mmCIF file of C-alpha atoms in Angstrom:
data_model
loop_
_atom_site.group_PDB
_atom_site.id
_atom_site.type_symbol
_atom_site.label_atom_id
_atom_site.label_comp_id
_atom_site.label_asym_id
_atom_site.label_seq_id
_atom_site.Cartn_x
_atom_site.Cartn_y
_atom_site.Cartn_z
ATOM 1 C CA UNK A 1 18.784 -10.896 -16.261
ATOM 2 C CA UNK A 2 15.258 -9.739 -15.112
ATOM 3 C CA UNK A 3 14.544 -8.641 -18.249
ATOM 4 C CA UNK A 4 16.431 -10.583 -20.803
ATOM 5 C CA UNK A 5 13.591 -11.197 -23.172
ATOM 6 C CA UNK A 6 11.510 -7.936 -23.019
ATOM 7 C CA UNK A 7 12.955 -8.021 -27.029
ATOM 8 C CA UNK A 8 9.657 -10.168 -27.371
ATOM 9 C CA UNK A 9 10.200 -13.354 -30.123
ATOM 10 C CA UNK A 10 12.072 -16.348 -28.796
ATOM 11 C CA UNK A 11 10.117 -19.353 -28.227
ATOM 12 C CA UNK A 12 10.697 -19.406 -24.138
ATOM 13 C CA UNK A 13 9.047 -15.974 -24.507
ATOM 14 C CA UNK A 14 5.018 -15.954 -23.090
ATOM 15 C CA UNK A 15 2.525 -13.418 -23.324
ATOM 16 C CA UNK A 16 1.000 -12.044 -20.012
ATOM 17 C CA UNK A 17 -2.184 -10.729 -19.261
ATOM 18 C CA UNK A 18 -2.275 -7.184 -21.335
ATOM 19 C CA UNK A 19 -2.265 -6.170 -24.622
ATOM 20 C CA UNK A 20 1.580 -6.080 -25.013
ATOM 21 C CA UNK A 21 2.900 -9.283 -25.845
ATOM 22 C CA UNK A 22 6.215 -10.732 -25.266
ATOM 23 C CA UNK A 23 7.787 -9.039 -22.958
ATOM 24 C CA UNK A 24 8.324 -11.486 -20.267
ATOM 25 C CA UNK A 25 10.255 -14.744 -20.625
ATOM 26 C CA UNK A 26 8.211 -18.143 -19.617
ATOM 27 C CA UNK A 27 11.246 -19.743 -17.394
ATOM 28 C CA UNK A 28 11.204 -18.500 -14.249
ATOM 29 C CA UNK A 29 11.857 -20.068 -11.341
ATOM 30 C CA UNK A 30 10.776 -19.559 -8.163
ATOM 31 C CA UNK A 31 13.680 -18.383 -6.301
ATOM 32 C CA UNK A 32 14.830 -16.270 -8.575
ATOM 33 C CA UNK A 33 11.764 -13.959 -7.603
ATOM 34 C CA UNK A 34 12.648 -13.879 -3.704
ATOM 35 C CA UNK A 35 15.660 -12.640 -5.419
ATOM 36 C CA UNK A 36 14.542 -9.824 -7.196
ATOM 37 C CA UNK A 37 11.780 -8.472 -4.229
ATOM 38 C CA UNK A 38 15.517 -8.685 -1.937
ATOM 39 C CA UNK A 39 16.849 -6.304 -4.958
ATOM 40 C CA UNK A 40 13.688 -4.579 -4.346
ATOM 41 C CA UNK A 41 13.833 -4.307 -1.288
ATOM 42 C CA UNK A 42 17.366 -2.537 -0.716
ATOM 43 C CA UNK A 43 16.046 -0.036 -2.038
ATOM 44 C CA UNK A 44 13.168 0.655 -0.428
ATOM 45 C CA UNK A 45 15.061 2.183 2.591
ATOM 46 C CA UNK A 46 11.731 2.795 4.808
ATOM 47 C CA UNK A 47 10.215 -0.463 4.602
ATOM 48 C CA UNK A 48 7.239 0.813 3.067
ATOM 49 C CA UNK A 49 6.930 -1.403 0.216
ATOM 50 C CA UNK A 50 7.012 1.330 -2.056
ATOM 51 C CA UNK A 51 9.616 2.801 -4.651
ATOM 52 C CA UNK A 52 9.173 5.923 -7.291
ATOM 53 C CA UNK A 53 9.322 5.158 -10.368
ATOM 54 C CA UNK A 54 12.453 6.521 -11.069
ATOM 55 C CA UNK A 55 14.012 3.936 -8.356
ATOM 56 C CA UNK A 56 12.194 1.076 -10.074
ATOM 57 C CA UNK A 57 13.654 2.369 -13.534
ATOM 58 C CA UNK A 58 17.329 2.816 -11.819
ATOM 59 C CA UNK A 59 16.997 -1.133 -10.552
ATOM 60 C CA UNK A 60 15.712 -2.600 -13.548
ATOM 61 C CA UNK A 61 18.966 -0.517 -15.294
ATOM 62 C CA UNK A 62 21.221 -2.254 -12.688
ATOM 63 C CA UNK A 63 19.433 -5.798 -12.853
ATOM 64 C CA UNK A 64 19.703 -5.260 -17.213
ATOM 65 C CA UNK A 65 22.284 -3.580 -18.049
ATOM 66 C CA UNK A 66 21.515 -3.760 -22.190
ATOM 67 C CA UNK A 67 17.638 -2.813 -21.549
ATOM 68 C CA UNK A 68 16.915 -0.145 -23.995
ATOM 69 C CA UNK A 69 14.694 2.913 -23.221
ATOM 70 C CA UNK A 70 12.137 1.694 -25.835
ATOM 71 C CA UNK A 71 12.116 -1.361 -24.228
ATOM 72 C CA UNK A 72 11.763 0.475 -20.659
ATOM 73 C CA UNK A 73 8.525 2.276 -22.381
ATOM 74 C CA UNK A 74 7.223 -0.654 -23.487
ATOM 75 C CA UNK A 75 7.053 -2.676 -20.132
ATOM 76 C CA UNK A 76 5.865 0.481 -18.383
ATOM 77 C CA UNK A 77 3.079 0.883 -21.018
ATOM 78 C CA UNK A 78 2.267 -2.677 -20.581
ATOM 79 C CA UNK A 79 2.127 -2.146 -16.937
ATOM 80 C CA UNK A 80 -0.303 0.629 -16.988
ATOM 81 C CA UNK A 81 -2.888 -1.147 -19.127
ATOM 82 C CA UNK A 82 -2.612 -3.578 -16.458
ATOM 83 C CA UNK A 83 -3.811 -0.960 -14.079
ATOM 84 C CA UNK A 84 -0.787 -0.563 -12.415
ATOM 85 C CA UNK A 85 0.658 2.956 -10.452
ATOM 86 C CA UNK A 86 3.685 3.619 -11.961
ATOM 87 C CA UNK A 87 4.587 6.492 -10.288
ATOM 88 C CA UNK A 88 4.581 5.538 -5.957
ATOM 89 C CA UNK A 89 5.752 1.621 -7.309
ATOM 90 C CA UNK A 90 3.876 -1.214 -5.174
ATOM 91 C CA UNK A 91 7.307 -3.223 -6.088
ATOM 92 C CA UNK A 92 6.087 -6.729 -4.724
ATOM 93 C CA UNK A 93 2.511 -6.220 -6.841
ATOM 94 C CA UNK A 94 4.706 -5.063 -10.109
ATOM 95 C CA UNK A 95 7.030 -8.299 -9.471
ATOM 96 C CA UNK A 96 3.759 -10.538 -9.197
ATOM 97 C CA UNK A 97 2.382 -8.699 -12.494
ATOM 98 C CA UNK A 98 6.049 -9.811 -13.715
ATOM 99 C CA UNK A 99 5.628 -13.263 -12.802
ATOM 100 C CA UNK A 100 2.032 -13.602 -13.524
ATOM 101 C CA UNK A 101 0.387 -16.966 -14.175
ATOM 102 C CA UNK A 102 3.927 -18.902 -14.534
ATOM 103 C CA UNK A 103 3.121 -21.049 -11.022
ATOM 104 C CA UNK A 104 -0.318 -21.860 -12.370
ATOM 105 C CA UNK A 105 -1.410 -19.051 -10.964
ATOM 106 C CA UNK A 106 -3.148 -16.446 -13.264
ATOM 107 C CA UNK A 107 -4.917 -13.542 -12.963
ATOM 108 C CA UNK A 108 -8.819 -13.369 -12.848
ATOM 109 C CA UNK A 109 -10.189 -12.391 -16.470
ATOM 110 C CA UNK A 110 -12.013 -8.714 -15.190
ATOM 111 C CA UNK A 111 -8.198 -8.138 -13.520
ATOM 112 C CA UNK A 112 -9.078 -8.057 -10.010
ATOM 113 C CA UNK A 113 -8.006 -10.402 -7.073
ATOM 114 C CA UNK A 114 -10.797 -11.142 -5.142
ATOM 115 C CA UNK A 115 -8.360 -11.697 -2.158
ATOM 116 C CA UNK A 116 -6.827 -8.245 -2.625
ATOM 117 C CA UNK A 117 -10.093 -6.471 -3.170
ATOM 118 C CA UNK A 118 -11.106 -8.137 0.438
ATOM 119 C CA UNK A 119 -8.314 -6.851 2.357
ATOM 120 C CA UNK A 120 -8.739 -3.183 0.660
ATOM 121 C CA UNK A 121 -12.322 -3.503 1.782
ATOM 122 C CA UNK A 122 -11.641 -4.259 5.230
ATOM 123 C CA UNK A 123 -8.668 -2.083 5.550
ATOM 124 C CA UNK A 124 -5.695 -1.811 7.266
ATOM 125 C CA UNK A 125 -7.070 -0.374 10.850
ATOM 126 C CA UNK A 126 -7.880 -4.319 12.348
ATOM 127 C CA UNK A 127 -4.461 -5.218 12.075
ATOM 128 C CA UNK A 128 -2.905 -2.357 12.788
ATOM 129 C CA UNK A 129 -4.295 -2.679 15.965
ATOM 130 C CA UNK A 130 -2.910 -6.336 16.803
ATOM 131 C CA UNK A 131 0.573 -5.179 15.903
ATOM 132 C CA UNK A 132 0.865 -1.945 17.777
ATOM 133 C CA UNK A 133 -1.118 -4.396 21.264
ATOM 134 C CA UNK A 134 1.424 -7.179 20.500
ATOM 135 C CA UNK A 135 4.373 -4.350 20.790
ATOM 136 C CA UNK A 136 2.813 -2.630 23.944
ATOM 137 C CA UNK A 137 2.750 -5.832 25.950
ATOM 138 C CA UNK A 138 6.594 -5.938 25.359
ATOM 139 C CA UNK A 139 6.413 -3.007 27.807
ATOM 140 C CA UNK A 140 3.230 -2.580 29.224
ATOM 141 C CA UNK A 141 0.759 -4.855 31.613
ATOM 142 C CA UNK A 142 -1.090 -7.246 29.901
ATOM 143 C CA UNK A 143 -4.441 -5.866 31.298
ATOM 144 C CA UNK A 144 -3.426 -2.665 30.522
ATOM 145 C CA UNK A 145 -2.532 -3.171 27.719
ATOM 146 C CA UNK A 146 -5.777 -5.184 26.676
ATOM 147 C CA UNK A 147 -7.755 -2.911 28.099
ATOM 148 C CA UNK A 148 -6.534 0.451 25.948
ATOM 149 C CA UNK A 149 -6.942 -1.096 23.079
ATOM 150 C CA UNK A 150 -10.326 -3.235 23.742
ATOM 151 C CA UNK A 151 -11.063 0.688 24.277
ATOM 152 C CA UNK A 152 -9.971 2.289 21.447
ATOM 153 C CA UNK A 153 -11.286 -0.808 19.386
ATOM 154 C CA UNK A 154 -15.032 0.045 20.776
ATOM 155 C CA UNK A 155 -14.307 3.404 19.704
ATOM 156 C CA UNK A 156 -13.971 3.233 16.598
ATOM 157 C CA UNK A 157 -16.421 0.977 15.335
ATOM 158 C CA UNK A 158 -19.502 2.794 17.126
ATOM 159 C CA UNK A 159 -21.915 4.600 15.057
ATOM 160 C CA UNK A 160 -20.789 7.600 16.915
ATOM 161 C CA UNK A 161 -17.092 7.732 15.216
ATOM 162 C CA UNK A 162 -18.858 6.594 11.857
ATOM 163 C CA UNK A 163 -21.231 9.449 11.813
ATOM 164 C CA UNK A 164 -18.785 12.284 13.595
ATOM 165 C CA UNK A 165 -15.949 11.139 10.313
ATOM 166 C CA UNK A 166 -18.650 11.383 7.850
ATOM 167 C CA UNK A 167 -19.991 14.679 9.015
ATOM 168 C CA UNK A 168 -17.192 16.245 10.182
ATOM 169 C CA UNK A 169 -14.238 15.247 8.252
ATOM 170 C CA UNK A 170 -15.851 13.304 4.824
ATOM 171 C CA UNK A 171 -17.559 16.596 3.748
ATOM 172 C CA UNK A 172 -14.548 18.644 4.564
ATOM 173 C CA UNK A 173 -12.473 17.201 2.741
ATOM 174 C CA UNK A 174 -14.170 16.207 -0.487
ATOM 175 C CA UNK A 175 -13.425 19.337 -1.790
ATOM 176 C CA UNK A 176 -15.422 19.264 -5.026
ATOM 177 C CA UNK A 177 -18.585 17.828 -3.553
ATOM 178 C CA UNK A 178 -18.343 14.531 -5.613
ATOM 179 C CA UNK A 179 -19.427 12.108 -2.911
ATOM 180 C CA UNK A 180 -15.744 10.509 -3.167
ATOM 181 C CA UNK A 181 -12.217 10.736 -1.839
ATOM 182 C CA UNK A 182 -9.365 11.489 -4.277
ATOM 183 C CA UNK A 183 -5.576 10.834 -3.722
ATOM 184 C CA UNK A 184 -5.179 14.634 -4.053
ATOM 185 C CA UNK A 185 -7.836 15.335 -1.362
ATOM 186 C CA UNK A 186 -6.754 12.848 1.577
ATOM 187 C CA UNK A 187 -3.260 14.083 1.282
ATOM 188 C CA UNK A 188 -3.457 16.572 3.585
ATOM 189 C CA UNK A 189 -5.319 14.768 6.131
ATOM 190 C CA UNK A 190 -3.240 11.771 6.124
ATOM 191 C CA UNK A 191 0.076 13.705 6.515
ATOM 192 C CA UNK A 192 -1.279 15.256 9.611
ATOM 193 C CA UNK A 193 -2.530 12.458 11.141
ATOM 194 C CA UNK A 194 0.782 10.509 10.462
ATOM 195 C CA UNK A 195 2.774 13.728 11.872
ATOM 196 C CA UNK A 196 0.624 13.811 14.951
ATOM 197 C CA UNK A 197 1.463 9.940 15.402
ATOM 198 C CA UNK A 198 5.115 10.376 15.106
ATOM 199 C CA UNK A 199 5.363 13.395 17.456
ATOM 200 C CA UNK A 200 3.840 11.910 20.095
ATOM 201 C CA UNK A 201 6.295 9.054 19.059
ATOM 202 C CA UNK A 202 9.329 11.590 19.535
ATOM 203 C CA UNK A 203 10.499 10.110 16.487
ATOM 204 C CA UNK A 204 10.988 13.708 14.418
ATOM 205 C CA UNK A 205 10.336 11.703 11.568
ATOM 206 C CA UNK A 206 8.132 13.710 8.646
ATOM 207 C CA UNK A 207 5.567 11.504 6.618
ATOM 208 C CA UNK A 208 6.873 10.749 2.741
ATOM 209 C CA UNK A 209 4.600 10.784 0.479
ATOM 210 C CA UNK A 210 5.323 7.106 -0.132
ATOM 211 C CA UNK A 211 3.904 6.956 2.768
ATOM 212 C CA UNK A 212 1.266 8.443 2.986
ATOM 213 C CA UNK A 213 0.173 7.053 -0.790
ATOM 214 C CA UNK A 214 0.493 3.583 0.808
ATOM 215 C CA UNK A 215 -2.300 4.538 3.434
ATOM 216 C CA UNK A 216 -4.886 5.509 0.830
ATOM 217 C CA UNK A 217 -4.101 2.958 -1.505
ATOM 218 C CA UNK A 218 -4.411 0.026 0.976
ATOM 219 C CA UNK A 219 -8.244 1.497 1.505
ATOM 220 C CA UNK A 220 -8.609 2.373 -2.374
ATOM 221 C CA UNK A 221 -11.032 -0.597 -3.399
ATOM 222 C CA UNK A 222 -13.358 -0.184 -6.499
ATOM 223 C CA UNK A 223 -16.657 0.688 -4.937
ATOM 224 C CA UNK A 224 -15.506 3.842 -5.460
ATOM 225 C CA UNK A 225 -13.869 3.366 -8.509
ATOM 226 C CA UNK A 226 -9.763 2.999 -8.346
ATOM 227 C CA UNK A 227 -8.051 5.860 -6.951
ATOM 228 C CA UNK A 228 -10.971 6.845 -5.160
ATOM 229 C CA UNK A 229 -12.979 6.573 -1.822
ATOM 230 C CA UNK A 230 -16.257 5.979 -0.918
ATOM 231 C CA UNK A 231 -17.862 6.807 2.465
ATOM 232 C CA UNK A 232 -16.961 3.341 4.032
ATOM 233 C CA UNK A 233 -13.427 3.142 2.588
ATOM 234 C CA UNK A 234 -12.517 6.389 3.786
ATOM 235 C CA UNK A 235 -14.102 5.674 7.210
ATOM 236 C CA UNK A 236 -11.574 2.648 7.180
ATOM 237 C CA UNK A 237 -8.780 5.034 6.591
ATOM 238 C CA UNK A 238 -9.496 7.092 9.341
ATOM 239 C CA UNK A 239 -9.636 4.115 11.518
ATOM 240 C CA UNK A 240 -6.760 3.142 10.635
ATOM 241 C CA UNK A 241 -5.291 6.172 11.205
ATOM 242 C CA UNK A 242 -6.720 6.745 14.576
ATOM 243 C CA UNK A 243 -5.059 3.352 15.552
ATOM 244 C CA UNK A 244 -1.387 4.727 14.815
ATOM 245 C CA UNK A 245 -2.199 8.041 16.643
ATOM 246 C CA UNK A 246 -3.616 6.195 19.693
ATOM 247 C CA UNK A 247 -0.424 3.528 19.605
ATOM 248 C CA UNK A 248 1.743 6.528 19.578
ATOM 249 C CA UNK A 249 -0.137 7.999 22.744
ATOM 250 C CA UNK A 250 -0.829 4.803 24.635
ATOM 251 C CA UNK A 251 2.538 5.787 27.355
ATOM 252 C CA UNK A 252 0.793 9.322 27.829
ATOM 253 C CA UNK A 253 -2.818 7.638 28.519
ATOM 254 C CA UNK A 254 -4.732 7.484 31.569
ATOM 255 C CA UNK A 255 -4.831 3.128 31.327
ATOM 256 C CA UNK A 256 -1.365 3.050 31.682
ATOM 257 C CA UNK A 257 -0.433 6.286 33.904
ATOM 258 C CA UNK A 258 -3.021 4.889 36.850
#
């Protein structure tokens, strides 16, 4: 069971990175986690890589059917201390805190991945970008194709855009005047943006809050301090979110209409 030795004691028990101790057993092998993100992943009917909380509870219920609520606590507390959010579930980050250090790989002492912190830093709007190009050439011109994007790319990393998000949409919506970006104040903004990009899509589809929590967490890095953003990070969301608006509107634009 997935967790069979969250009972702590037992010698094939080992301690993980937090300051609970022996919750999760040492033998592990390596298949048997691509079997637990595919149990993951059934439930995470979007595709998002996100589940609540109470879906992660539900699962580990099915996948241990003697776990006791104490025991439930326990792992969650241990999870939090680990700097974990327990509420919109990253599943495939909680099943690598699960599995922690039992490959020989460990986490750094100060808790952050250097890797992660690198692609929070950079964001999500680069990529975004190749994946929405390679789906347009599926339909569109190559040219044309390259040469929307090559557009919207210019776009949005001239000092122009930088300055016009920081004056006009940064102070707006730090609401309390902070200099940073909380969860609770990009909501908003980020549901619009995601609703403009899906009804130019025709898809009807209304942003979850899964989500939209998985856009501002993918640009949350610790400049800020976690679970907020700085100028730069929340410039990075916005390109980002530009990129799925203009991919939504590239059939309607004037590179592919001519």
């Amino acid at each position: 069971p997935l967790l069979d030795s969250v009972r702590g004691g037992g010698a094939r028990t080992r301690q993980i990175a937090t300051r609970k101790r022996g919750l999760i057993p040492l033998a592990r092998r390596a298949m048997e986690v691509q079997d637990v993100v595919q149990a993951f992943k059934t439930w995470d009917v979007r595709g998002r890589g996100v589940i609540t909380r109470k879906a992660l509870t539900d699962l580990i219920r099915t996948l241990s059917p003697d776990i006791l609520q104490d025991e439930l606590d326990r792992l969650f507390e241990a999870a939090a201390d680990d700097g974990l959010r327990l509420e919109d579930v990253k599943y495939e980050e909680f099943i690598q805190w699960l599995w922690e250090g039992e490959f020989g790989q460990s986490a750094p002492a100060d808790g952050v991945d250097p890797a992660e912190e690198e692609k929070r830093r950079r964001g999500l709007w680069e990529g975004a970008m190749t994946s929405a190009s390679s789906k347009a050439l599926e339909e569109y011109p190559p040219e044309k194709v390259q040469t929307y994007f090559q557009e919207v790319g210019t776009k949005l990393q001239s000092k122009d855009y930088a300055d016009h998000v920081k004056s006009a949409f940064f102070d707006s919506v730090d609401a309390d005047h902070d200099g940073k970006i909380s969860f609770d104040e990009a909501t908003s903004l980020i549901a619009k943006c995601l609703q403009c990009a899906a009804d130019l899509s025709h898809t009807g589809a209304r942003p979850t809050m899964e989500e939209i929590r998985a856009a501002f967490d993918a640009h949350d890095t610790l400049a800020a301090g976690r679970g907020m953003l700085g100028v730069e990070e929340f410039l990075n969301l916005m390109r980002y979110l530009q990129v799925k608006v203009a991919e939504a509107a590239l059939p309607m634009s004037r590179v592919v209409q001519n």
